[in-house]
């Protein structure tokens, strides 16, 4: 089979881009609103096929800083993507995470952000290394592994602090609704978001800290990431599909169409995001969703297939 052009990152129905060993079956990036968004899909290929692929989710910037027209989350996501493209094939997961962290610390210094600043540019990521037969993850990107027998093993993203804050926000907004507040007004002003904002602005103190207990979590923000916050998943012989999806999706849908349909149904039922899939923010006026989202599905392909050039979107 000849070389195939990778589909545009925002084309939800694009055909697969075939590569030796593994192929890109589906990929998409969607911003929640009119801006460029902070999520990225990375696919790095050579003559032997996909050697690295990732979904990177830039953390929503709460600092209010001006980074030359870009948000801190977008800067961090781009720096992670650029770093992945430079890593040698024989690097370990620990070395890869350390390299990414070092680059993000350099990004802090470029923009004069203190080493201990809790609102520094940050991201989370899940990375597939097909030739190393593994996926590694720091943060809450969803992962799913599809098996030849049709079964799937899902590893949804998520962290306890988000669950707690989303629950507190939802409870407060439910109280306001029962007291006669209008849903449209609550969506516009989101007093529940204001309620939890002090914790949102401080929660990074819990990141990359072993002593944070059950509220601790992994974050790519320049600081060292403890081993317990770096997850790995083995690509066993029976695994023939891998899905990565940022937390703008409700989970690691087996197909892009399925993930999109699930999200659309949830958004129709709950624009405030206070029901089954409670979140730390509502769908803003004029926005298509509550968060940016990125999706990537890889499938095994025939050794005779060939791929297209590396691409970051």
mmCIF file of C-alpha atoms in Angstrom:
data_model
loop_
_atom_site.group_PDB
_atom_site.id
_atom_site.type_symbol
_atom_site.label_atom_id
_atom_site.label_comp_id
_atom_site.label_asym_id
_atom_site.label_seq_id
_atom_site.Cartn_x
_atom_site.Cartn_y
_atom_site.Cartn_z
ATOM 1 C CA UNK A 1 0.000 0.000 0.000
ATOM 2 C CA UNK A 2 1.323 3.466 -0.830
ATOM 3 C CA UNK A 3 1.917 6.365 1.495
ATOM 4 C CA UNK A 4 -1.221 7.950 2.959
ATOM 5 C CA UNK A 5 -1.663 11.556 4.005
ATOM 6 C CA UNK A 6 -2.624 11.940 7.670
ATOM 7 C CA UNK A 7 -6.116 13.385 8.050
ATOM 8 C CA UNK A 8 -6.532 16.919 9.287
ATOM 9 C CA UNK A 9 -6.608 16.882 13.118
ATOM 10 C CA UNK A 10 -10.149 18.216 13.227
ATOM 11 C CA UNK A 11 -11.600 15.818 10.670
ATOM 12 C CA UNK A 12 -13.748 13.427 12.693
ATOM 13 C CA UNK A 13 -14.370 11.026 9.815
ATOM 14 C CA UNK A 14 -10.955 11.013 8.143
ATOM 15 C CA UNK A 15 -9.609 7.754 6.796
ATOM 16 C CA UNK A 16 -6.781 5.908 8.512
ATOM 17 C CA UNK A 17 -3.161 6.797 7.851
ATOM 18 C CA UNK A 18 -1.392 3.459 7.483
ATOM 19 C CA UNK A 19 2.070 2.757 8.873
ATOM 20 C CA UNK A 20 4.126 -0.380 9.409
ATOM 21 C CA UNK A 21 3.378 -2.140 12.699
ATOM 22 C CA UNK A 22 0.812 0.376 13.874
ATOM 23 C CA UNK A 23 -1.381 2.856 12.035
ATOM 24 C CA UNK A 24 -3.270 5.970 12.990
ATOM 25 C CA UNK A 25 -6.891 4.888 12.715
ATOM 26 C CA UNK A 26 -8.485 8.106 13.991
ATOM 27 C CA UNK A 27 -7.318 11.414 15.400
ATOM 28 C CA UNK A 28 -9.019 14.674 16.315
ATOM 29 C CA UNK A 29 -8.429 17.887 18.222
ATOM 30 C CA UNK A 30 -11.308 20.149 19.236
ATOM 31 C CA UNK A 31 -11.177 23.410 21.170
ATOM 32 C CA UNK A 32 -14.047 24.130 23.535
ATOM 33 C CA UNK A 33 -14.550 27.597 22.078
ATOM 34 C CA UNK A 34 -13.310 29.898 19.353
ATOM 35 C CA UNK A 35 -9.661 29.923 20.420
ATOM 36 C CA UNK A 36 -6.932 27.466 19.415
ATOM 37 C CA UNK A 37 -7.254 25.324 22.537
ATOM 38 C CA UNK A 38 -4.633 23.665 24.740
ATOM 39 C CA UNK A 39 -4.839 19.987 23.723
ATOM 40 C CA UNK A 40 -2.451 18.353 21.270
ATOM 41 C CA UNK A 41 -2.122 15.077 19.355
ATOM 42 C CA UNK A 42 1.400 13.951 18.467
ATOM 43 C CA UNK A 43 2.301 11.194 16.014
ATOM 44 C CA UNK A 44 5.980 10.597 15.247
ATOM 45 C CA UNK A 45 6.785 8.183 12.428
ATOM 46 C CA UNK A 46 9.732 6.942 10.429
ATOM 47 C CA UNK A 47 10.256 4.281 7.775
ATOM 48 C CA UNK A 48 9.360 1.589 10.293
ATOM 49 C CA UNK A 49 6.022 3.114 11.266
ATOM 50 C CA UNK A 50 4.763 4.856 14.395
ATOM 51 C CA UNK A 51 7.528 5.121 16.963
ATOM 52 C CA UNK A 52 5.765 7.481 19.372
ATOM 53 C CA UNK A 53 2.262 8.895 19.707
ATOM 54 C CA UNK A 54 0.673 11.002 22.415
ATOM 55 C CA UNK A 55 -2.289 13.005 23.590
ATOM 56 C CA UNK A 56 -1.233 16.054 25.600
ATOM 57 C CA UNK A 57 -3.642 18.194 27.613
ATOM 58 C CA UNK A 58 -2.432 21.653 28.554
ATOM 59 C CA UNK A 59 -3.733 22.623 31.987
ATOM 60 C CA UNK A 60 -6.219 25.496 31.987
ATOM 61 C CA UNK A 61 -4.260 28.652 32.786
ATOM 62 C CA UNK A 62 -5.566 30.326 35.954
ATOM 63 C CA UNK A 63 -2.687 32.793 36.322
ATOM 64 C CA UNK A 64 -3.967 35.555 34.063
ATOM 65 C CA UNK A 65 -0.455 35.984 32.666
ATOM 66 C CA UNK A 66 0.243 37.030 29.100
ATOM 67 C CA UNK A 67 2.585 34.587 27.402
ATOM 68 C CA UNK A 68 2.897 36.464 24.152
ATOM 69 C CA UNK A 69 -0.668 35.776 23.130
ATOM 70 C CA UNK A 70 -0.657 32.088 24.128
ATOM 71 C CA UNK A 71 -1.943 30.500 27.311
ATOM 72 C CA UNK A 72 0.301 28.721 29.769
ATOM 73 C CA UNK A 73 -1.409 25.421 29.012
ATOM 74 C CA UNK A 74 -0.819 25.804 25.290
ATOM 75 C CA UNK A 75 2.847 26.684 25.840
ATOM 76 C CA UNK A 76 3.327 23.663 28.096
ATOM 77 C CA UNK A 77 1.561 21.290 25.685
ATOM 78 C CA UNK A 78 3.699 22.509 22.802
ATOM 79 C CA UNK A 79 6.892 22.121 24.819
ATOM 80 C CA UNK A 80 5.970 18.549 25.793
ATOM 81 C CA UNK A 81 5.257 17.731 22.134
ATOM 82 C CA UNK A 82 8.574 19.214 21.019
ATOM 83 C CA UNK A 83 10.454 17.298 23.705
ATOM 84 C CA UNK A 84 8.895 13.957 22.777
ATOM 85 C CA UNK A 85 10.110 14.493 19.212
ATOM 86 C CA UNK A 86 13.735 14.728 20.423
ATOM 87 C CA UNK A 87 13.843 11.671 22.693
ATOM 88 C CA UNK A 88 16.013 8.722 21.600
ATOM 89 C CA UNK A 89 14.367 5.344 21.090
ATOM 90 C CA UNK A 90 16.315 3.683 23.905
ATOM 91 C CA UNK A 91 15.312 6.121 26.639
ATOM 92 C CA UNK A 92 13.511 4.811 29.723
ATOM 93 C CA UNK A 93 10.140 6.100 30.905
ATOM 94 C CA UNK A 94 11.766 7.708 33.941
ATOM 95 C CA UNK A 95 14.313 9.429 31.715
ATOM 96 C CA UNK A 96 11.589 10.610 29.349
ATOM 97 C CA UNK A 97 9.551 12.129 32.171
ATOM 98 C CA UNK A 98 12.679 13.786 33.566
ATOM 99 C CA UNK A 99 13.529 15.227 30.146
ATOM 100 C CA UNK A 100 10.030 16.642 29.737
ATOM 101 C CA UNK A 101 10.159 18.119 33.239
ATOM 102 C CA UNK A 102 13.544 19.728 32.555
ATOM 103 C CA UNK A 103 12.187 21.384 29.415
ATOM 104 C CA UNK A 104 9.170 22.707 31.308
ATOM 105 C CA UNK A 105 11.446 24.119 34.002
ATOM 106 C CA UNK A 106 13.369 25.878 31.245
ATOM 107 C CA UNK A 107 10.048 27.244 29.994
ATOM 108 C CA UNK A 108 9.376 28.636 33.476
ATOM 109 C CA UNK A 109 12.706 30.431 33.444
ATOM 110 C CA UNK A 110 12.150 31.822 29.956
ATOM 111 C CA UNK A 111 8.997 33.532 31.214
ATOM 112 C CA UNK A 112 10.398 34.385 34.688
ATOM 113 C CA UNK A 113 8.004 32.052 36.487
ATOM 114 C CA UNK A 114 9.348 31.033 39.900
ATOM 115 C CA UNK A 115 10.352 27.417 40.456
ATOM 116 C CA UNK A 116 7.682 27.044 43.145
ATOM 117 C CA UNK A 117 4.919 28.988 41.364
ATOM 118 C CA UNK A 118 1.701 26.943 41.563
ATOM 119 C CA UNK A 119 0.216 28.518 38.418
ATOM 120 C CA UNK A 120 3.129 27.773 36.104
ATOM 121 C CA UNK A 121 2.528 26.399 32.588
ATOM 122 C CA UNK A 122 1.635 22.716 32.965
ATOM 123 C CA UNK A 123 0.278 19.726 31.080
ATOM 124 C CA UNK A 124 -0.607 16.062 31.413
ATOM 125 C CA UNK A 125 0.039 13.393 28.811
ATOM 126 C CA UNK A 126 -0.323 9.778 27.763
ATOM 127 C CA UNK A 127 2.339 8.439 25.410
ATOM 128 C CA UNK A 128 2.399 5.257 23.309
ATOM 129 C CA UNK A 129 5.737 3.629 22.497
ATOM 130 C CA UNK A 130 4.685 0.767 20.179
ATOM 131 C CA UNK A 131 8.178 -0.641 19.725
ATOM 132 C CA UNK A 132 8.717 -0.669 23.463
ATOM 133 C CA UNK A 133 5.318 -2.335 23.852
ATOM 134 C CA UNK A 134 4.028 0.127 26.417
ATOM 135 C CA UNK A 135 1.991 3.207 27.163
ATOM 136 C CA UNK A 136 3.006 5.636 29.885
ATOM 137 C CA UNK A 137 0.899 8.338 31.485
ATOM 138 C CA UNK A 138 1.322 11.301 33.811
ATOM 139 C CA UNK A 139 -2.017 12.850 34.729
ATOM 140 C CA UNK A 140 -5.607 12.283 33.760
ATOM 141 C CA UNK A 141 -5.564 11.434 30.045
ATOM 142 C CA UNK A 142 -7.862 8.468 29.340
ATOM 143 C CA UNK A 143 -6.290 5.225 28.047
ATOM 144 C CA UNK A 144 -7.941 2.091 26.625
ATOM 145 C CA UNK A 145 -6.391 -1.071 25.199
ATOM 146 C CA UNK A 146 -8.363 -3.103 22.657
ATOM 147 C CA UNK A 147 -7.776 -6.849 22.417
ATOM 148 C CA UNK A 148 -8.092 -9.145 19.406
ATOM 149 C CA UNK A 149 -11.003 -10.982 21.039
ATOM 150 C CA UNK A 150 -12.986 -7.740 21.028
ATOM 151 C CA UNK A 151 -12.506 -6.959 24.705
ATOM 152 C CA UNK A 152 -11.291 -3.629 26.002
ATOM 153 C CA UNK A 153 -9.395 -2.686 29.130
ATOM 154 C CA UNK A 154 -10.195 0.902 30.041
ATOM 155 C CA UNK A 155 -8.010 3.085 32.244
ATOM 156 C CA UNK A 156 -10.019 6.306 32.621
ATOM 157 C CA UNK A 157 -8.225 9.446 33.690
ATOM 158 C CA UNK A 158 -9.249 11.326 36.794
ATOM 159 C CA UNK A 159 -7.997 12.465 40.162
ATOM 160 C CA UNK A 160 -9.596 12.689 43.582
ATOM 161 C CA UNK A 161 -9.208 16.446 43.973
ATOM 162 C CA UNK A 162 -11.226 17.027 40.778
ATOM 163 C CA UNK A 163 -13.952 14.648 41.942
ATOM 164 C CA UNK A 164 -14.217 16.451 45.281
ATOM 165 C CA UNK A 165 -14.260 19.949 43.777
ATOM 166 C CA UNK A 166 -16.721 19.003 41.036
ATOM 167 C CA UNK A 167 -18.994 17.509 43.697
ATOM 168 C CA UNK A 168 -18.817 20.644 45.853
ATOM 169 C CA UNK A 169 -19.581 22.851 42.864
ATOM 170 C CA UNK A 170 -22.480 20.616 41.799
ATOM 171 C CA UNK A 171 -23.950 20.570 45.311
ATOM 172 C CA UNK A 172 -23.829 24.362 45.544
ATOM 173 C CA UNK A 173 -25.465 24.854 42.160
ATOM 174 C CA UNK A 174 -28.177 22.333 43.012
ATOM 175 C CA UNK A 175 -28.915 24.397 46.125
ATOM 176 C CA UNK A 176 -29.204 27.559 44.048
ATOM 177 C CA UNK A 177 -31.476 25.870 41.514
ATOM 178 C CA UNK A 178 -33.791 24.681 44.294
ATOM 179 C CA UNK A 179 -33.889 28.255 45.606
ATOM 180 C CA UNK A 180 -35.201 29.490 42.270
ATOM 181 C CA UNK A 181 -32.088 30.528 40.375
ATOM 182 C CA UNK A 182 -32.316 30.176 36.595
ATOM 183 C CA UNK A 183 -30.014 27.613 34.914
ATOM 184 C CA UNK A 184 -29.060 30.090 32.165
ATOM 185 C CA UNK A 185 -27.905 32.658 34.698
ATOM 186 C CA UNK A 186 -25.963 30.044 36.645
ATOM 187 C CA UNK A 187 -24.273 28.880 33.452
ATOM 188 C CA UNK A 188 -23.286 32.466 32.624
ATOM 189 C CA UNK A 189 -21.927 33.393 36.059
ATOM 190 C CA UNK A 190 -21.047 29.926 37.449
ATOM 191 C CA UNK A 191 -20.990 30.807 41.161
ATOM 192 C CA UNK A 192 -20.025 27.198 41.817
ATOM 193 C CA UNK A 193 -16.776 27.802 39.974
ATOM 194 C CA UNK A 194 -16.177 30.873 42.134
ATOM 195 C CA UNK A 195 -16.811 28.741 45.229
ATOM 196 C CA UNK A 196 -14.030 26.286 44.395
ATOM 197 C CA UNK A 197 -11.631 28.757 42.735
ATOM 198 C CA UNK A 198 -9.432 29.202 45.867
ATOM 199 C CA UNK A 199 -8.684 25.479 45.811
ATOM 200 C CA UNK A 200 -8.257 25.408 42.018
ATOM 201 C CA UNK A 201 -5.619 28.111 42.343
ATOM 202 C CA UNK A 202 -3.797 26.206 45.068
ATOM 203 C CA UNK A 203 -4.296 22.572 44.151
ATOM 204 C CA UNK A 204 -0.979 22.335 42.305
ATOM 205 C CA UNK A 205 0.634 22.193 45.750
ATOM 206 C CA UNK A 206 -0.750 18.639 45.799
ATOM 207 C CA UNK A 207 0.917 17.766 42.492
ATOM 208 C CA UNK A 208 4.096 15.688 42.431
ATOM 209 C CA UNK A 209 4.082 15.422 46.237
ATOM 210 C CA UNK A 210 4.263 11.994 47.828
ATOM 211 C CA UNK A 211 3.123 13.487 51.128
ATOM 212 C CA UNK A 212 -0.143 14.744 49.582
ATOM 213 C CA UNK A 213 -1.763 11.398 50.355
ATOM 214 C CA UNK A 214 -4.891 10.465 48.381
ATOM 215 C CA UNK A 215 -5.133 13.970 46.922
ATOM 216 C CA UNK A 216 -1.695 13.781 45.284
ATOM 217 C CA UNK A 217 -1.400 13.550 41.517
ATOM 218 C CA UNK A 218 1.123 13.712 38.713
ATOM 219 C CA UNK A 219 1.670 16.878 36.682
ATOM 220 C CA UNK A 220 4.158 17.921 34.024
ATOM 221 C CA UNK A 221 5.081 21.405 35.231
ATOM 222 C CA UNK A 222 8.861 21.399 35.551
ATOM 223 C CA UNK A 223 9.067 19.798 38.976
ATOM 224 C CA UNK A 224 10.269 16.185 39.343
ATOM 225 C CA UNK A 225 7.426 13.663 39.041
ATOM 226 C CA UNK A 226 7.548 10.939 41.733
ATOM 227 C CA UNK A 227 7.507 7.377 40.459
ATOM 228 C CA UNK A 228 4.069 6.656 41.916
ATOM 229 C CA UNK A 229 2.517 9.248 39.613
ATOM 230 C CA UNK A 230 3.956 7.704 36.443
ATOM 231 C CA UNK A 231 1.709 4.906 35.191
ATOM 232 C CA UNK A 232 2.638 2.291 32.585
ATOM 233 C CA UNK A 233 0.459 -0.133 30.617
ATOM 234 C CA UNK A 234 1.904 -3.074 28.695
ATOM 235 C CA UNK A 235 1.015 -3.632 25.037
ATOM 236 C CA UNK A 236 0.708 -7.407 25.241
ATOM 237 C CA UNK A 237 0.626 -9.558 22.112
ATOM 238 C CA UNK A 238 -3.170 -9.645 22.116
ATOM 239 C CA UNK A 239 -3.490 -5.833 22.151
ATOM 240 C CA UNK A 240 -4.208 -4.527 18.671
ATOM 241 C CA UNK A 241 -5.719 -1.100 19.410
ATOM 242 C CA UNK A 242 -4.837 1.790 21.713
ATOM 243 C CA UNK A 243 -7.042 4.791 22.462
ATOM 244 C CA UNK A 244 -5.824 7.975 24.127
ATOM 245 C CA UNK A 245 -8.296 10.764 24.910
ATOM 246 C CA UNK A 246 -7.988 13.929 26.972
ATOM 247 C CA UNK A 247 -10.484 14.544 29.756
ATOM 248 C CA UNK A 248 -12.577 16.756 27.510
ATOM 249 C CA UNK A 249 -14.120 13.393 26.603
ATOM 250 C CA UNK A 250 -16.085 11.418 29.171
ATOM 251 C CA UNK A 251 -13.813 8.428 28.717
ATOM 252 C CA UNK A 252 -11.646 6.513 26.244
ATOM 253 C CA UNK A 253 -14.318 5.726 23.656
ATOM 254 C CA UNK A 254 -13.577 2.756 21.415
ATOM 255 C CA UNK A 255 -14.163 4.964 18.376
ATOM 256 C CA UNK A 256 -14.048 8.695 17.828
ATOM 257 C CA UNK A 257 -17.675 8.722 16.695
ATOM 258 C CA UNK A 258 -18.686 6.922 19.862
ATOM 259 C CA UNK A 259 -16.749 9.296 22.101
ATOM 260 C CA UNK A 260 -18.254 12.305 20.345
ATOM 261 C CA UNK A 261 -21.789 10.910 20.531
ATOM 262 C CA UNK A 262 -21.455 10.168 24.233
ATOM 263 C CA UNK A 263 -20.207 13.705 24.865
ATOM 264 C CA UNK A 264 -22.963 15.335 22.789
ATOM 265 C CA UNK A 265 -25.672 13.444 24.654
ATOM 266 C CA UNK A 266 -24.196 14.461 28.000
ATOM 267 C CA UNK A 267 -23.890 18.118 26.971
ATOM 268 C CA UNK A 268 -27.503 18.208 25.810
ATOM 269 C CA UNK A 269 -28.674 16.819 29.123
ATOM 270 C CA UNK A 270 -26.429 18.877 31.388
ATOM 271 C CA UNK A 271 -24.883 22.151 30.217
ATOM 272 C CA UNK A 272 -24.157 23.100 33.824
ATOM 273 C CA UNK A 273 -22.108 19.887 34.336
ATOM 274 C CA UNK A 274 -23.636 19.092 37.727
ATOM 275 C CA UNK A 275 -25.277 15.737 37.094
ATOM 276 C CA UNK A 276 -23.770 12.315 36.300
ATOM 277 C CA UNK A 277 -20.584 13.777 34.856
ATOM 278 C CA UNK A 278 -20.063 16.702 37.210
ATOM 279 C CA UNK A 279 -17.167 18.981 36.330
ATOM 280 C CA UNK A 280 -15.372 21.945 37.806
ATOM 281 C CA UNK A 281 -16.889 24.298 35.210
ATOM 282 C CA UNK A 282 -19.979 24.699 33.082
ATOM 283 C CA UNK A 283 -20.169 25.052 29.317
ATOM 284 C CA UNK A 284 -19.431 28.746 28.778
ATOM 285 C CA UNK A 285 -21.682 30.906 26.615
ATOM 286 C CA UNK A 286 -20.846 30.365 22.960
ATOM 287 C CA UNK A 287 -18.635 27.346 23.710
ATOM 288 C CA UNK A 288 -19.196 23.907 22.239
ATOM 289 C CA UNK A 289 -18.133 22.023 25.364
ATOM 290 C CA UNK A 290 -16.765 22.465 28.865
ATOM 291 C CA UNK A 291 -13.169 21.663 27.884
ATOM 292 C CA UNK A 292 -10.827 21.196 24.944
ATOM 293 C CA UNK A 293 -10.552 17.615 23.756
ATOM 294 C CA UNK A 294 -8.156 15.424 21.814
ATOM 295 C CA UNK A 295 -8.514 11.825 20.648
ATOM 296 C CA UNK A 296 -6.147 9.314 19.090
ATOM 297 C CA UNK A 297 -6.762 5.682 18.131
ATOM 298 C CA UNK A 298 -3.933 3.455 16.915
ATOM 299 C CA UNK A 299 -4.377 0.020 15.349
ATOM 300 C CA UNK A 300 -1.932 -2.654 14.346
ATOM 301 C CA UNK A 301 -1.343 -2.841 10.608
ATOM 302 C CA UNK A 302 0.394 -5.028 8.087
ATOM 303 C CA UNK A 303 4.213 -4.822 7.889
ATOM 304 C CA UNK A 304 3.903 -3.880 4.212
ATOM 305 C CA UNK A 305 2.039 -0.647 5.039
ATOM 306 C CA UNK A 306 3.878 2.661 4.987
ATOM 307 C CA UNK A 307 3.268 5.870 6.904
ATOM 308 C CA UNK A 308 3.347 9.595 6.444
ATOM 309 C CA UNK A 309 5.703 12.169 7.951
ATOM 310 C CA UNK A 310 5.698 12.995 11.644
ATOM 311 C CA UNK A 311 3.009 15.456 12.640
ATOM 312 C CA UNK A 312 2.017 17.437 15.700
ATOM 313 C CA UNK A 313 -1.438 19.027 15.873
#
